[in-house]
mmCIF file with all atom_site columns, C-alpha atoms in Angstrom:
data_model
loop_
_atom_site.group_PDB
_atom_site.id
_atom_site.type_symbol
_atom_site.label_atom_id
_atom_site.label_alt_id
_atom_site.label_comp_id
_atom_site.label_asym_id
_atom_site.label_entity_id
_atom_site.label_seq_id
_atom_site.pdbx_PDB_ins_code
_atom_site.Cartn_x
_atom_site.Cartn_y
_atom_site.Cartn_z
_atom_site.occupancy
_atom_site.B_iso_or_equiv
_atom_site.pdbx_formal_charge
_atom_site.auth_seq_id
_atom_site.auth_comp_id
_atom_site.auth_asym_id
_atom_site.auth_atom_id
_atom_site.pdbx_PDB_model_num
ATOM 1   C CA . UNK I 1 1   ? 19.543  10.063 -34.321 1.00 65.00 ? 1   UNK I CA 1
ATOM 2   C CA . UNK I 1 2   ? 18.397  11.176 -30.867 1.00 82.00 ? 2   UNK I CA 1
ATOM 3   C CA . UNK I 1 3   ? 15.243  13.186 -30.454 1.00 86.00 ? 3   UNK I CA 1
ATOM 4   C CA . UNK I 1 4   ? 15.999  16.741 -29.366 1.00 88.00 ? 4   UNK I CA 1
ATOM 5   C CA . UNK I 1 5   ? 14.036  18.695 -26.777 1.00 88.00 ? 5   UNK I CA 1
ATOM 6   C CA . UNK I 1 6   ? 12.445  20.787 -29.533 1.00 89.00 ? 6   UNK I CA 1
ATOM 7   C CA . UNK I 1 7   ? 11.391  17.675 -31.465 1.00 89.00 ? 7   UNK I CA 1
ATOM 8   C CA . UNK I 1 8   ? 10.119  16.121 -28.246 1.00 87.00 ? 8   UNK I CA 1
ATOM 9   C CA . UNK I 1 9   ? 7.982   19.212 -27.591 1.00 89.00 ? 9   UNK I CA 1
ATOM 10  C CA . UNK I 1 10  ? 6.674   19.023 -31.158 1.00 89.00 ? 10  UNK I CA 1
ATOM 11  C CA . UNK I 1 11  ? 5.747   15.339 -30.680 1.00 88.00 ? 11  UNK I CA 1
ATOM 12  C CA . UNK I 1 12  ? 4.069   16.129 -27.344 1.00 90.00 ? 12  UNK I CA 1
ATOM 13  C CA . UNK I 1 13  ? 1.926   18.759 -29.071 1.00 90.00 ? 13  UNK I CA 1
ATOM 14  C CA . UNK I 1 14  ? 1.123   16.318 -31.856 1.00 89.00 ? 14  UNK I CA 1
ATOM 15  C CA . UNK I 1 15  ? 0.327   13.617 -29.277 1.00 88.00 ? 15  UNK I CA 1
ATOM 16  C CA . UNK I 1 16  ? -2.170  15.972 -27.618 1.00 88.00 ? 16  UNK I CA 1
ATOM 17  C CA . UNK I 1 17  ? -3.985  16.252 -30.942 1.00 89.00 ? 17  UNK I CA 1
ATOM 18  C CA . UNK I 1 18  ? -3.607  12.672 -32.108 1.00 89.00 ? 18  UNK I CA 1
ATOM 19  C CA . UNK I 1 19  ? -2.390  10.083 -29.550 1.00 85.00 ? 19  UNK I CA 1
ATOM 20  C CA . UNK I 1 20  ? -2.343  7.231  -32.080 1.00 87.00 ? 20  UNK I CA 1
ATOM 21  C CA . UNK I 1 21  ? -0.959  8.433  -35.411 1.00 89.00 ? 21  UNK I CA 1
ATOM 22  C CA . UNK I 1 22  ? -1.383  6.266  -38.491 1.00 90.00 ? 22  UNK I CA 1
ATOM 23  C CA . UNK I 1 23  ? 1.526   5.302  -40.740 1.00 92.00 ? 23  UNK I CA 1
ATOM 24  C CA . UNK I 1 24  ? 0.861   8.282  -43.019 1.00 92.00 ? 24  UNK I CA 1
ATOM 25  C CA . UNK I 1 25  ? 1.200   10.612 -40.029 1.00 91.00 ? 25  UNK I CA 1
ATOM 26  C CA . UNK I 1 26  ? 4.461   8.967  -39.001 1.00 91.00 ? 26  UNK I CA 1
ATOM 27  C CA . UNK I 1 27  ? 5.829   9.307  -42.551 1.00 92.00 ? 27  UNK I CA 1
ATOM 28  C CA . UNK I 1 28  ? 4.840   12.992 -42.571 1.00 91.00 ? 28  UNK I CA 1
ATOM 29  C CA . UNK I 1 29  ? 6.503   13.512 -39.172 1.00 91.00 ? 29  UNK I CA 1
ATOM 30  C CA . UNK I 1 30  ? 9.612   11.802 -40.542 1.00 92.00 ? 30  UNK I CA 1
ATOM 31  C CA . UNK I 1 31  ? 9.664   14.223 -43.473 1.00 92.00 ? 31  UNK I CA 1
ATOM 32  C CA . UNK I 1 32  ? 9.269   17.197 -41.098 1.00 89.00 ? 32  UNK I CA 1
ATOM 33  C CA . UNK I 1 33  ? 11.819  16.148 -38.498 1.00 90.00 ? 33  UNK I CA 1
ATOM 34  C CA . UNK I 1 34  ? 14.289  13.907 -40.327 1.00 90.00 ? 34  UNK I CA 1
ATOM 35  C CA . UNK I 1 35  ? 13.922  11.246 -37.626 1.00 92.00 ? 35  UNK I CA 1
ATOM 36  C CA . UNK I 1 36  ? 13.519  7.636  -38.712 1.00 93.00 ? 36  UNK I CA 1
ATOM 37  C CA . UNK I 1 37  ? 9.915   6.410  -38.793 1.00 93.00 ? 37  UNK I CA 1
ATOM 38  C CA . UNK I 1 38  ? 10.784  3.547  -36.447 1.00 94.00 ? 38  UNK I CA 1
ATOM 39  C CA . UNK I 1 39  ? 12.069  5.980  -33.786 1.00 94.00 ? 39  UNK I CA 1
ATOM 40  C CA . UNK I 1 40  ? 8.949   8.130  -34.130 1.00 93.00 ? 40  UNK I CA 1
ATOM 41  C CA . UNK I 1 41  ? 6.747   5.062  -33.792 1.00 93.00 ? 41  UNK I CA 1
ATOM 42  C CA . UNK I 1 42  ? 8.649   3.968  -30.674 1.00 93.00 ? 42  UNK I CA 1
ATOM 43  C CA . UNK I 1 43  ? 8.319   7.475  -29.185 1.00 93.00 ? 43  UNK I CA 1
ATOM 44  C CA . UNK I 1 44  ? 4.531   7.386  -29.635 1.00 92.00 ? 44  UNK I CA 1
ATOM 45  C CA . UNK I 1 45  ? 4.240   3.865  -28.199 1.00 93.00 ? 45  UNK I CA 1
ATOM 46  C CA . UNK I 1 46  ? 6.235   4.876  -25.121 1.00 93.00 ? 46  UNK I CA 1
ATOM 47  C CA . UNK I 1 47  ? 4.169   8.039  -24.733 1.00 92.00 ? 47  UNK I CA 1
ATOM 48  C CA . UNK I 1 48  ? 0.948   6.021  -24.929 1.00 93.00 ? 48  UNK I CA 1
ATOM 49  C CA . UNK I 1 49  ? 2.243   3.678  -22.215 1.00 95.00 ? 49  UNK I CA 1
ATOM 50  C CA . UNK I 1 50  ? 3.170   6.621  -19.959 1.00 94.00 ? 50  UNK I CA 1
ATOM 51  C CA . UNK I 1 51  ? -0.276  8.146  -20.497 1.00 94.00 ? 51  UNK I CA 1
ATOM 52  C CA . UNK I 1 52  ? -1.970  4.841  -19.664 1.00 94.00 ? 52  UNK I CA 1
ATOM 53  C CA . UNK I 1 53  ? 0.117   4.494  -16.493 1.00 96.00 ? 53  UNK I CA 1
ATOM 54  C CA . UNK I 1 54  ? -0.695  8.071  -15.480 1.00 94.00 ? 54  UNK I CA 1
ATOM 55  C CA . UNK I 1 55  ? -4.415  7.402  -15.884 1.00 93.00 ? 55  UNK I CA 1
ATOM 56  C CA . UNK I 1 56  ? -4.163  4.193  -13.865 1.00 92.00 ? 56  UNK I CA 1
ATOM 57  C CA . UNK I 1 57  ? -2.347  6.002  -11.026 1.00 91.00 ? 57  UNK I CA 1
ATOM 58  C CA . UNK I 1 58  ? -4.969  8.753  -11.110 1.00 90.00 ? 58  UNK I CA 1
ATOM 59  C CA . UNK I 1 59  ? -7.796  6.202  -10.950 1.00 88.00 ? 59  UNK I CA 1
ATOM 60  C CA . UNK I 1 60  ? -6.019  4.455  -8.062  1.00 85.00 ? 60  UNK I CA 1
ATOM 61  C CA . UNK I 1 61  ? -5.730  7.695  -6.124  1.00 83.00 ? 61  UNK I CA 1
ATOM 62  C CA . UNK I 1 62  ? -9.375  8.464  -6.774  1.00 78.00 ? 62  UNK I CA 1
ATOM 63  C CA . UNK I 1 63  ? -10.527 5.038  -5.608  1.00 76.00 ? 63  UNK I CA 1
ATOM 64  C CA . UNK I 1 64  ? -8.252  5.202  -2.527  1.00 72.00 ? 64  UNK I CA 1
ATOM 65  C CA . UNK I 1 65  ? -9.651  8.589  -1.533  1.00 70.00 ? 65  UNK I CA 1
ATOM 66  C CA . UNK I 1 66  ? -13.180 7.235  -1.908  1.00 69.00 ? 66  UNK I CA 1
ATOM 67  C CA . UNK I 1 67  ? -12.310 4.335  0.400   1.00 70.00 ? 67  UNK I CA 1
ATOM 68  C CA . UNK I 1 68  ? -10.840 6.502  3.143   1.00 73.00 ? 68  UNK I CA 1
ATOM 69  C CA . UNK I 1 69  ? -12.734 6.128  6.384   1.00 74.00 ? 69  UNK I CA 1
ATOM 70  C CA . UNK I 1 70  ? -13.874 9.234  8.214   1.00 76.00 ? 70  UNK I CA 1
ATOM 71  C CA . UNK I 1 71  ? -11.861 10.215 11.272  1.00 83.00 ? 71  UNK I CA 1
ATOM 72  C CA . UNK I 1 72  ? -13.220 9.863  14.786  1.00 86.00 ? 72  UNK I CA 1
ATOM 73  C CA . UNK I 1 73  ? -13.651 13.643 14.977  1.00 87.00 ? 73  UNK I CA 1
ATOM 74  C CA . UNK I 1 74  ? -15.665 13.677 11.740  1.00 88.00 ? 74  UNK I CA 1
ATOM 75  C CA . UNK I 1 75  ? -17.880 10.907 13.088  1.00 88.00 ? 75  UNK I CA 1
ATOM 76  C CA . UNK I 1 76  ? -18.455 12.860 16.321  1.00 92.00 ? 76  UNK I CA 1
ATOM 77  C CA . UNK I 1 77  ? -19.404 15.966 14.360  1.00 93.00 ? 77  UNK I CA 1
ATOM 78  C CA . UNK I 1 78  ? -21.824 13.953 12.226  1.00 92.00 ? 78  UNK I CA 1
ATOM 79  C CA . UNK I 1 79  ? -23.351 12.415 15.361  1.00 92.00 ? 79  UNK I CA 1
ATOM 80  C CA . UNK I 1 80  ? -23.786 15.847 16.970  1.00 94.00 ? 80  UNK I CA 1
ATOM 81  C CA . UNK I 1 81  ? -25.428 17.173 13.804  1.00 93.00 ? 81  UNK I CA 1
ATOM 82  C CA . UNK I 1 82  ? -27.818 14.216 13.756  1.00 92.00 ? 82  UNK I CA 1
ATOM 83  C CA . UNK I 1 83  ? -28.774 14.741 17.412  1.00 94.00 ? 83  UNK I CA 1
ATOM 84  C CA . UNK I 1 84  ? -29.413 18.417 16.700  1.00 93.00 ? 84  UNK I CA 1
ATOM 85  C CA . UNK I 1 85  ? -31.698 17.496 13.797  1.00 92.00 ? 85  UNK I CA 1
ATOM 86  C CA . UNK I 1 86  ? -33.530 14.967 15.972  1.00 91.00 ? 86  UNK I CA 1
ATOM 87  C CA . UNK I 1 87  ? -34.002 17.592 18.695  1.00 91.00 ? 87  UNK I CA 1
ATOM 88  C CA . UNK I 1 88  ? -35.309 20.134 16.159  1.00 89.00 ? 88  UNK I CA 1
ATOM 89  C CA . UNK I 1 89  ? -37.714 17.581 14.701  1.00 88.00 ? 89  UNK I CA 1
ATOM 90  C CA . UNK I 1 90  ? -38.897 16.652 18.174  1.00 86.00 ? 90  UNK I CA 1
ATOM 91  C CA . UNK I 1 91  ? -39.540 20.305 19.070  1.00 86.00 ? 91  UNK I CA 1
ATOM 92  C CA . UNK I 1 92  ? -41.424 20.847 15.807  1.00 85.00 ? 92  UNK I CA 1
ATOM 93  C CA . UNK I 1 93  ? -43.654 17.806 16.436  1.00 83.00 ? 93  UNK I CA 1
ATOM 94  C CA . UNK I 1 94  ? -44.312 18.855 20.022  1.00 82.00 ? 94  UNK I CA 1
ATOM 95  C CA . UNK I 1 95  ? -45.218 22.385 18.895  1.00 84.00 ? 95  UNK I CA 1
ATOM 96  C CA . UNK I 1 96  ? -47.582 21.096 16.196  1.00 81.00 ? 96  UNK I CA 1
ATOM 97  C CA . UNK I 1 97  ? -49.369 18.775 18.568  1.00 81.00 ? 97  UNK I CA 1
ATOM 98  C CA . UNK I 1 98  ? -49.505 21.401 21.295  1.00 79.00 ? 98  UNK I CA 1
ATOM 99  C CA . UNK I 1 99  ? -47.896 19.127 23.846  1.00 73.00 ? 99  UNK I CA 1
ATOM 100 C CA . UNK I 1 100 ? -45.968 20.687 26.654  1.00 67.00 ? 100 UNK I CA 1
ATOM 101 C CA . UNK I 1 101 ? -42.425 19.461 27.041  1.00 59.00 ? 101 UNK I CA 1
ATOM 102 C CA . UNK I 1 102 ? -41.389 18.105 30.402  1.00 58.00 ? 102 UNK I CA 1
#
């Protein structure tokens, strides 16, 4: 017996609550849906694999984005900001010490 879209939606909702059902849960789902316990068990195993793969892809994307190097323009902007901070610090020190700038 094939799993219908409605049954699939029901299993997805159940999966959200309990990703790894025990045998008692599978037997109860069998009684509710009329689908063989083996098919229900296979559905949950496949769903767990898909979820694991999704998480791995997400972690990969996260690690790749962390490894991205800044662009040349970003580096220039950072350098300009640093020079501005150095100039401000220099002016503040000169003002505190009462030295005239040349």
